[in-house]
PDB file of C-alpha atoms in Angstrom:
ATOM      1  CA  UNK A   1      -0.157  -2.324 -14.970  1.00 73.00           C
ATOM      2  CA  UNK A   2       3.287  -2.441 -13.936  1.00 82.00           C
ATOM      3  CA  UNK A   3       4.682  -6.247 -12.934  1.00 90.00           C
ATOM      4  CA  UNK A   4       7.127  -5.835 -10.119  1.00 94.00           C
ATOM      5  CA  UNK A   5       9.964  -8.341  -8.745  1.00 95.00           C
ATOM      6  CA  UNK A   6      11.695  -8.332  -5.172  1.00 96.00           C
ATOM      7  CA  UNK A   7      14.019 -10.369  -4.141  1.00 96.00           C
ATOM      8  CA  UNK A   8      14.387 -11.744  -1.726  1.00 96.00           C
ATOM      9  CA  UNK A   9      10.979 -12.608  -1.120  1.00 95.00           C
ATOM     10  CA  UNK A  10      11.867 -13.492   2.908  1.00 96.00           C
ATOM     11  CA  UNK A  11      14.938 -13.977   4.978  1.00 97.00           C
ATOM     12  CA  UNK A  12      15.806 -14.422   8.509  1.00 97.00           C
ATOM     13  CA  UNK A  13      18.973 -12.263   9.827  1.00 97.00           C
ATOM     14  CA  UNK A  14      21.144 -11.949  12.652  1.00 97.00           C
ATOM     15  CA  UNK A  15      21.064  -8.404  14.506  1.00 97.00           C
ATOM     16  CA  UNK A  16      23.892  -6.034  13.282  1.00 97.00           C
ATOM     17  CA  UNK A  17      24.135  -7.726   9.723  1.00 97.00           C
ATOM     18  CA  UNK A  18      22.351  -5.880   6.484  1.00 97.00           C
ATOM     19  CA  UNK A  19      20.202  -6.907   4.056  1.00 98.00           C
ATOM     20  CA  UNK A  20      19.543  -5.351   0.996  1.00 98.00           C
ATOM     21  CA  UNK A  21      16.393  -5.841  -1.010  1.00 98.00           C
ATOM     22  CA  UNK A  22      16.482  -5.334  -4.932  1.00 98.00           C
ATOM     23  CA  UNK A  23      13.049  -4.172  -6.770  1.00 97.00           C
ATOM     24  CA  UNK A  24      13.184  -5.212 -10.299  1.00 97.00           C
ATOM     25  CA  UNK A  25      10.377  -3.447 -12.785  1.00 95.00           C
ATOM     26  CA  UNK A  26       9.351  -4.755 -16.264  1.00 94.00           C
ATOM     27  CA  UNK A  27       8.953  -1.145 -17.710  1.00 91.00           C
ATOM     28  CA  UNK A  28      10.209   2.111 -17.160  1.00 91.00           C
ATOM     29  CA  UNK A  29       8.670   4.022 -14.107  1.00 88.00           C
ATOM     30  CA  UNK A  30       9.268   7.745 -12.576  1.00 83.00           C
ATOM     31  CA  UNK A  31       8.703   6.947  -9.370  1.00 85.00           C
ATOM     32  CA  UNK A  32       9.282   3.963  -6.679  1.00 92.00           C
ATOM     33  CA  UNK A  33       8.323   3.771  -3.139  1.00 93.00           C
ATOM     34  CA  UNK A  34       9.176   1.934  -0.080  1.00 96.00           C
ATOM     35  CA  UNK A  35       6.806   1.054   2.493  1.00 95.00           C
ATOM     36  CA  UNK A  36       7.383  -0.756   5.895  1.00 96.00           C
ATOM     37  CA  UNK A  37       4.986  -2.484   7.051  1.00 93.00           C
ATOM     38  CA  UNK A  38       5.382  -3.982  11.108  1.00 92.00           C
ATOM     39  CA  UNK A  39       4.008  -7.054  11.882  1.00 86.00           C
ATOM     40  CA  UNK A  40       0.022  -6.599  11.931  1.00 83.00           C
ATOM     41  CA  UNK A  41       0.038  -2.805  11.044  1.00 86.00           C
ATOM     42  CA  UNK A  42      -0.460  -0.624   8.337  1.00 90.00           C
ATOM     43  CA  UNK A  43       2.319   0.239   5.757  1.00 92.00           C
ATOM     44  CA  UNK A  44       4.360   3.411   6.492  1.00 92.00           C
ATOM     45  CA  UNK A  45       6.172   5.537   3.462  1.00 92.00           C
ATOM     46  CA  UNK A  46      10.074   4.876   4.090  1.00 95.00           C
ATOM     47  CA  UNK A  47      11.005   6.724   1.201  1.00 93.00           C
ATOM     48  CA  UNK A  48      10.874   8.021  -2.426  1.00 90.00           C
ATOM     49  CA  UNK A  49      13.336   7.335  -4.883  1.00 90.00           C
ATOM     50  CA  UNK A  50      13.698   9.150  -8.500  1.00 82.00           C
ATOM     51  CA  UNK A  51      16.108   8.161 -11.048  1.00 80.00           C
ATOM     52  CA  UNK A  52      18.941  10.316 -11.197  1.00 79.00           C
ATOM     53  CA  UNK A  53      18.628  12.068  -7.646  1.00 80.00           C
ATOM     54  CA  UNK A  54      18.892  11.397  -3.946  1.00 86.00           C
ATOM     55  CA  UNK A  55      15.778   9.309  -2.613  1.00 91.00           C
ATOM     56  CA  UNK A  56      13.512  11.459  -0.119  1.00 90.00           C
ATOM     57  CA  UNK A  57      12.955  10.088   3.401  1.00 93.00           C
ATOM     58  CA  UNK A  58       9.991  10.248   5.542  1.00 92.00           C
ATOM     59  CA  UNK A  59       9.476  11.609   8.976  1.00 91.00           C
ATOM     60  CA  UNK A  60      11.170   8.557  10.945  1.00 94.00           C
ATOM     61  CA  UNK A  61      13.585   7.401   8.170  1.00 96.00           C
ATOM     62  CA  UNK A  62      17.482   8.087   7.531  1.00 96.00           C
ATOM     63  CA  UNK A  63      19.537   7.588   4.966  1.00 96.00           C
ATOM     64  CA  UNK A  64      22.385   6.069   7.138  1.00 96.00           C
ATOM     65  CA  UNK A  65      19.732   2.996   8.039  1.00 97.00           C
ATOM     66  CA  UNK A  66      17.496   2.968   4.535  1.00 97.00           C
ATOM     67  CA  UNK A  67      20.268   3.710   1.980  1.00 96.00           C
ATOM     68  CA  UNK A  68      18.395   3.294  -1.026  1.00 96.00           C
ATOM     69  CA  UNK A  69      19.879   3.291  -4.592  1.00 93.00           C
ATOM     70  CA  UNK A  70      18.174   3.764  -7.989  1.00 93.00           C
ATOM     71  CA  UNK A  71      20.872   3.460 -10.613  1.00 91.00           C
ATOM     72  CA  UNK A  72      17.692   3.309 -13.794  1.00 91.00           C
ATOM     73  CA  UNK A  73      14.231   3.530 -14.649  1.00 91.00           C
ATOM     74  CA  UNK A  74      13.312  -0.177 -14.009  1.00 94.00           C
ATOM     75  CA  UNK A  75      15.629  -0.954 -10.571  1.00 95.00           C
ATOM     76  CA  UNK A  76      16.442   0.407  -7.185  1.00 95.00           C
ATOM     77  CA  UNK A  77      17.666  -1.242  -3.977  1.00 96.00           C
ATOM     78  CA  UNK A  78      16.854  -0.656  -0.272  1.00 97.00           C
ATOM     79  CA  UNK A  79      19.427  -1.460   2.568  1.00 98.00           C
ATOM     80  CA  UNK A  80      18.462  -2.313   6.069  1.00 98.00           C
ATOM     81  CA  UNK A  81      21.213  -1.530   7.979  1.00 97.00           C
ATOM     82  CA  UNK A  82      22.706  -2.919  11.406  1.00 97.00           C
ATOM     83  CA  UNK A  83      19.296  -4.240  12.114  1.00 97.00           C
ATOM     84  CA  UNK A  84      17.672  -5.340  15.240  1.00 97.00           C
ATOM     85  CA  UNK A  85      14.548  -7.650  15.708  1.00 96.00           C
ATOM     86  CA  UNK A  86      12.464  -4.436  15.391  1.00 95.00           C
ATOM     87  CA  UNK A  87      13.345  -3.922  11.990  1.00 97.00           C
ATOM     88  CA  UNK A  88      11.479  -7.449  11.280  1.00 96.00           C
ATOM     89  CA  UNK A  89       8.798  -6.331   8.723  1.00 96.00           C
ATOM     90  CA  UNK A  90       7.402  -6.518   5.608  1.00 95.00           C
ATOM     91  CA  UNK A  91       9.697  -3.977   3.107  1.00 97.00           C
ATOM     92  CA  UNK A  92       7.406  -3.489   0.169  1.00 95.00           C
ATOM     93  CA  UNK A  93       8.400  -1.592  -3.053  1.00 95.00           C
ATOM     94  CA  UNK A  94       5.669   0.137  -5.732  1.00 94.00           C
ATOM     95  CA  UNK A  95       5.767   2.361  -8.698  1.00 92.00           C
ATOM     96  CA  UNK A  96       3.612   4.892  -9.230  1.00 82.00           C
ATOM     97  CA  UNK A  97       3.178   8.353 -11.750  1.00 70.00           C
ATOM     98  CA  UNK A  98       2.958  11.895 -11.029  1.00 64.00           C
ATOM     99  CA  UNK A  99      -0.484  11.721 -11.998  1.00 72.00           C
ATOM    100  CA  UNK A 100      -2.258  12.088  -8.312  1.00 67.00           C
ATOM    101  CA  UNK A 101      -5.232  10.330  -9.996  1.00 72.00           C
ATOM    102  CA  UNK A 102      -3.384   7.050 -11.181  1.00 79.00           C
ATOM    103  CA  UNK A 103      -3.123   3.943  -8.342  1.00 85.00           C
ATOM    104  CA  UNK A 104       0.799   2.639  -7.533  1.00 88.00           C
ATOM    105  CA  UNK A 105       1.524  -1.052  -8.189  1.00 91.00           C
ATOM    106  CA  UNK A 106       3.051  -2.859  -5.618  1.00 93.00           C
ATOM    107  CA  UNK A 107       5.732  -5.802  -5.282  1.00 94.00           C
ATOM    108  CA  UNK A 108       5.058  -8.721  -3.554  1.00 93.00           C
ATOM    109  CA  UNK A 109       7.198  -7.819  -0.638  1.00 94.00           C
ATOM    110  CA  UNK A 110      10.167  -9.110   1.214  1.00 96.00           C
ATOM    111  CA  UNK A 111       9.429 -10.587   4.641  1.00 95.00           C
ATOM    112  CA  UNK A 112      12.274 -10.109   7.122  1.00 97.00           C
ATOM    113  CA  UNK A 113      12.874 -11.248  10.603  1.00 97.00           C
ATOM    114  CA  UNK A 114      15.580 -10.067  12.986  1.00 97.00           C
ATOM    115  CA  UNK A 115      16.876 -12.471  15.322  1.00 96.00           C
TER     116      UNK A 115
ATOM    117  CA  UNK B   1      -2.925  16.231   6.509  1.00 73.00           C
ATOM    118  CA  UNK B   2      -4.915  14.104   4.467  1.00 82.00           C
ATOM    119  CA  UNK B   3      -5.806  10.827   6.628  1.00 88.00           C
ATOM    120  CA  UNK B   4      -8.022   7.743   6.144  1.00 93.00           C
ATOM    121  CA  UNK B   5      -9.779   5.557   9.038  1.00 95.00           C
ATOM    122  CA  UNK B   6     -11.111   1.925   8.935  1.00 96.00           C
ATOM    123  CA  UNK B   7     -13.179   1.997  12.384  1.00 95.00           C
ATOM    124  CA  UNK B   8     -13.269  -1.901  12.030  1.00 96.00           C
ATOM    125  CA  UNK B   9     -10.533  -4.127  12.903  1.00 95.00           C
ATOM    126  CA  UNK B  10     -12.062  -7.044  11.504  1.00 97.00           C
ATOM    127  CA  UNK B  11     -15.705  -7.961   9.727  1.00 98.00           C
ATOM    128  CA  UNK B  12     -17.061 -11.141   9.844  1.00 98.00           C
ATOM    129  CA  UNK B  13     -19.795 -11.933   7.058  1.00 98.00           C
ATOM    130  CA  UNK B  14     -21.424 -15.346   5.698  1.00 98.00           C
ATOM    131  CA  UNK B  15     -20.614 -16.394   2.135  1.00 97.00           C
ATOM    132  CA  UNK B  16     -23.418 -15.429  -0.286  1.00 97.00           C
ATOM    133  CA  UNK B  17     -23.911 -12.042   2.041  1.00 98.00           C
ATOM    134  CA  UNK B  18     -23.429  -8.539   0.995  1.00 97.00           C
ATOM    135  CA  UNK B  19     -20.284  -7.467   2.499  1.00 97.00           C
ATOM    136  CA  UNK B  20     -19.325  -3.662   3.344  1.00 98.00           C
ATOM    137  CA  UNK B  21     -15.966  -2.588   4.880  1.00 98.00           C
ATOM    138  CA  UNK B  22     -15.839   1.067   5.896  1.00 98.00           C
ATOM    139  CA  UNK B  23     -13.875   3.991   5.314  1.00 97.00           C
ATOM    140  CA  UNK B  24     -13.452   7.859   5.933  1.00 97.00           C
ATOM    141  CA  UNK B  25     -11.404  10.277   5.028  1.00 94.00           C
ATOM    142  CA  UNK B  26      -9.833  13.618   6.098  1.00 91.00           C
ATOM    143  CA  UNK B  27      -8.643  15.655   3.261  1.00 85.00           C
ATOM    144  CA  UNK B  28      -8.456  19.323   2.113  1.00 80.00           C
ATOM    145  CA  UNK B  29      -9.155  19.877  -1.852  1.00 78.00           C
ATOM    146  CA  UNK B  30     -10.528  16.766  -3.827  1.00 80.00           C
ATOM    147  CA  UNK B  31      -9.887  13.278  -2.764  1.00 86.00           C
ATOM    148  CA  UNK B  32      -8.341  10.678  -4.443  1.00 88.00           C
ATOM    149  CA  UNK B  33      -9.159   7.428  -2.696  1.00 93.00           C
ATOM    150  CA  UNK B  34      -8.104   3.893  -3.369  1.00 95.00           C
ATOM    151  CA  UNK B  35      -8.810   0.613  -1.842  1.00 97.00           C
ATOM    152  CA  UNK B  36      -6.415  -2.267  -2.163  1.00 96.00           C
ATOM    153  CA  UNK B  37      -6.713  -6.022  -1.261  1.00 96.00           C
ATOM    154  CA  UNK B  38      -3.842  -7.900   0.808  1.00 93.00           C
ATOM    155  CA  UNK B  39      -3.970 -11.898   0.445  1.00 91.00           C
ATOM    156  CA  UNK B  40      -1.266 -14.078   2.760  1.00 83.00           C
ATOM    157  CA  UNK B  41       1.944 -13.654   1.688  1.00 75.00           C
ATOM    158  CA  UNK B  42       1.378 -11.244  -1.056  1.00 79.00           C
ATOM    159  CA  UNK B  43       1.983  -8.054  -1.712  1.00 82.00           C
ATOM    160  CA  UNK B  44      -1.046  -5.350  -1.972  1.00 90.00           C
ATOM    161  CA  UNK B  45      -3.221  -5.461  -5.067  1.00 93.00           C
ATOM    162  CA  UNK B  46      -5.202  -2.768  -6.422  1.00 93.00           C
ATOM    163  CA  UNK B  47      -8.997  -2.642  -6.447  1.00 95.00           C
ATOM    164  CA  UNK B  48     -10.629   0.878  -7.505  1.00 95.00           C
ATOM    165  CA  UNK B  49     -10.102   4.342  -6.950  1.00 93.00           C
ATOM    166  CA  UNK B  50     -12.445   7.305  -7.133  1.00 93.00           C
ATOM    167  CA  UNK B  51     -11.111  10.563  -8.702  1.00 87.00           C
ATOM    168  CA  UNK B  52     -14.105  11.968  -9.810  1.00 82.00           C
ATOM    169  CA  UNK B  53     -17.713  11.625 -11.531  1.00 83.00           C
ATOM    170  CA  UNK B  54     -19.881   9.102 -10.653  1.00 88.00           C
ATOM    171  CA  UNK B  55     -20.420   8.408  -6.637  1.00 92.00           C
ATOM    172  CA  UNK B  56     -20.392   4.610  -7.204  1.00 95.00           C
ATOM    173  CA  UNK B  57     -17.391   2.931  -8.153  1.00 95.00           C
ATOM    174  CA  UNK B  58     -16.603  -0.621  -9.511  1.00 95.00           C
ATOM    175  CA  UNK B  59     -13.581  -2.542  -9.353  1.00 94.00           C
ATOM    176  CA  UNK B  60     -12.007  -5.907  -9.608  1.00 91.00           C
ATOM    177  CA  UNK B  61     -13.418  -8.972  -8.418  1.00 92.00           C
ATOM    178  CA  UNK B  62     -16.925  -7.688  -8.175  1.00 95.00           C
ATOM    179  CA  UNK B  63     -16.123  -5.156  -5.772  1.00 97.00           C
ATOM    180  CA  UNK B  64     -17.512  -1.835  -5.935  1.00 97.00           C
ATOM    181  CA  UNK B  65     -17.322   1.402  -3.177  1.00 97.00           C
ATOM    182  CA  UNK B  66     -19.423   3.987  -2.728  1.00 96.00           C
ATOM    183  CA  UNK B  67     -18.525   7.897  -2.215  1.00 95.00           C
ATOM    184  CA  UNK B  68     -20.302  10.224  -0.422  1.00 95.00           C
ATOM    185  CA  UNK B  69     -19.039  13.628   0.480  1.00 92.00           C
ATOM    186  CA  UNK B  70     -21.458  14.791   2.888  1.00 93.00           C
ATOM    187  CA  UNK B  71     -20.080  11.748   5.099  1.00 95.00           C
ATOM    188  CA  UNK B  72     -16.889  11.681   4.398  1.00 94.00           C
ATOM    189  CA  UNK B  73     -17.108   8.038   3.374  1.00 96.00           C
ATOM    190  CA  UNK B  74     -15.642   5.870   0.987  1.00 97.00           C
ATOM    191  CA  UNK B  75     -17.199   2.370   1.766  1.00 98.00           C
ATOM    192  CA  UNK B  76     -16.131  -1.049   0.016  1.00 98.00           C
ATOM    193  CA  UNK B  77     -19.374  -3.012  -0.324  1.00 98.00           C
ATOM    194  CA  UNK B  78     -20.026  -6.299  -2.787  1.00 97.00           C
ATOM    195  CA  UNK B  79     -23.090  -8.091  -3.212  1.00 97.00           C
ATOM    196  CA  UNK B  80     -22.456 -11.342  -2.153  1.00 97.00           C
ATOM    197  CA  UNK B  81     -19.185 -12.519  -0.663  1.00 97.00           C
ATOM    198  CA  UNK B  82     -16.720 -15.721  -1.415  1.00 97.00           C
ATOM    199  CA  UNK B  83     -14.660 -17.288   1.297  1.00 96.00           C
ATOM    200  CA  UNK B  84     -11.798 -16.240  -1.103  1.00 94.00           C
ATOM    201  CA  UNK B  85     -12.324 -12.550  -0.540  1.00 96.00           C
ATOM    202  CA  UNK B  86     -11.252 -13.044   2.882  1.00 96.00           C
ATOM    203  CA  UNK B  87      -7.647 -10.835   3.202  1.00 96.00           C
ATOM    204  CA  UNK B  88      -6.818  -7.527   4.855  1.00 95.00           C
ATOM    205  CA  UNK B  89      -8.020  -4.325   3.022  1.00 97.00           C
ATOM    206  CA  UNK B  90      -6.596  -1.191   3.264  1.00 97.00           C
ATOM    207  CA  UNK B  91      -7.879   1.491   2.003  1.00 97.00           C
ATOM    208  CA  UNK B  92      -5.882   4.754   1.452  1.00 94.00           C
ATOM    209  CA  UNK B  93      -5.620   8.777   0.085  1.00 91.00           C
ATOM    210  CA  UNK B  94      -3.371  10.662  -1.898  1.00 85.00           C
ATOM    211  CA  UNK B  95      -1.540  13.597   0.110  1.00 72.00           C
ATOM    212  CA  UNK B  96      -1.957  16.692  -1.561  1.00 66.00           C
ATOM    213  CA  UNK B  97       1.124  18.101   0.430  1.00 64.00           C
ATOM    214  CA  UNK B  98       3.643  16.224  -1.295  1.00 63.00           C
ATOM    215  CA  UNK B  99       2.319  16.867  -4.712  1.00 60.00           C
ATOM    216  CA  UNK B 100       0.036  13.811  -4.514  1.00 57.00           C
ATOM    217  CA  UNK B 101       2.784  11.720  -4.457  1.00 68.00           C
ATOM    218  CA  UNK B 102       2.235   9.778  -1.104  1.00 78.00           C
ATOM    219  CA  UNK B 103       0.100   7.572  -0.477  1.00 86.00           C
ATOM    220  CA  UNK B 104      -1.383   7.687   3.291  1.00 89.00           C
ATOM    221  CA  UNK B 105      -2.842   4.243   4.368  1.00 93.00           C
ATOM    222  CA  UNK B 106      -5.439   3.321   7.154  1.00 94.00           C
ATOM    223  CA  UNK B 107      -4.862   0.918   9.456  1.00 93.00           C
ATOM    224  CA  UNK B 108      -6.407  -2.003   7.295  1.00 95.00           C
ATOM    225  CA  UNK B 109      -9.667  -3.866   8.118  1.00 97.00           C
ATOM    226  CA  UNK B 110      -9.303  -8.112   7.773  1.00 96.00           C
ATOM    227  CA  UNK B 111     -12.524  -9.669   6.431  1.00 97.00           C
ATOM    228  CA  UNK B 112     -13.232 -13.181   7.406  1.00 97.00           C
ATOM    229  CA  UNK B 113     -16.024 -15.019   4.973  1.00 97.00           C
ATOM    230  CA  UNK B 114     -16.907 -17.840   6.577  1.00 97.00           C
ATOM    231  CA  UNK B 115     -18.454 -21.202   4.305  1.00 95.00           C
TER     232      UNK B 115
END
């Protein structure tokens, strides 16, 4: 299994400011994920990101307030933007295969609050 | 779309009880199901999956889950429960629509052993 770093692991934030979370991997993946999950709810799909193309947003989800970045294999980086206290969440990263039949690894998450 | 419910908020059990925490599923095709564990402050950890073959499944930390197509079910059951198995569990489905790539969760069920 996959061992997977974010940083930071919380942080408390002033509305309008960014923060941007970095996922670290310790072996070369094809696919990472980022989930939201709200304060006592289930984790939502934010996004896809591949290596070497644009990351694919869910339902709910732009670019201009998620930018995410995945410059390699074992690394990618998700932006909240110009947040308000309902962006206060859990941001979790995982890796995962192509294989439908193999489980995605998860990070340890990033706890944010808004104020 | 492919969809997974937890009926139960929260289950309360004694330690040294069997413990089951339920789950159905919507899907068209074959399921792929997974349960995962959340502990305070941690990100989610993987437990078992079912892909195919045999209807009982067993997993980490004496867990095991039970599938059963004719209900729809994909229950998390172990034998006897530890206080330290109390955490949130989620249990979730691959989406065939986006090439099994997503992972849809439920809405996570928090188990509370009690001493």
């Amino acid at each position: 299994s996959a061992v997977i770093s974010q940083k930071p692991s919380r942080d408390i934030c002033q509305r309008g400011t960014s923060l941007t979370i970095q996922c670290q991997v310790d072996s070369q993946v094809t696919m990472m994920f980022w989930y939201r999950q709200q304060p006592g709810q289930s984790l939502t799909l934010i996004a896809t990101a591949n290596q070497g193309s644009e990351a694919t947003y869910e339902s709910g989800f732009v670019i201009d307030k998620f930018p995410i970045s995945r410059p390699n294999l074992t690394f990618s980086t998700l932006t909240v933007s110009n947040m308000s206290p309902e962006d206060s969440s859990i941001y979790l990263c995982s890796v995962g295969s192509t294989e439908p039949y193999n489980e995605q690894f998860f990070g340890p998450g990033t706890r944010l609050t808004v104020l | 779309a492919q969809s997974v419910a937890q009926p139960e908020d929260q289950v309360n059990v004694a330690e040294g009880n069997p413990l089951t925490v339920k789950c159905t599923y919507s899907v068209s095709g074959n399921p792929y199901l997974f349960w995962y564990v959340q502990y305070p402050n941690r990100g989610l950890q993987f437990l078992l999956k079912y892909i195919t073959g045999d209807n009982l499944v067993k997993g980490s930390y004496g867990f095991e889950a039970e599938f059963n197509k004719s209900q729809t079910s994909f229950h998390l059951k172990k034998p006897s429960a530890l206080v330290s198995d109390s955490a949130l569990y989620f249990c979730a489905v691959r989406d065939i629509w986006t090439g099994f790539q997503k992972l849809v969760f439920g809405t996570g069920t928090r188990l509370l052993v009690s001493p």
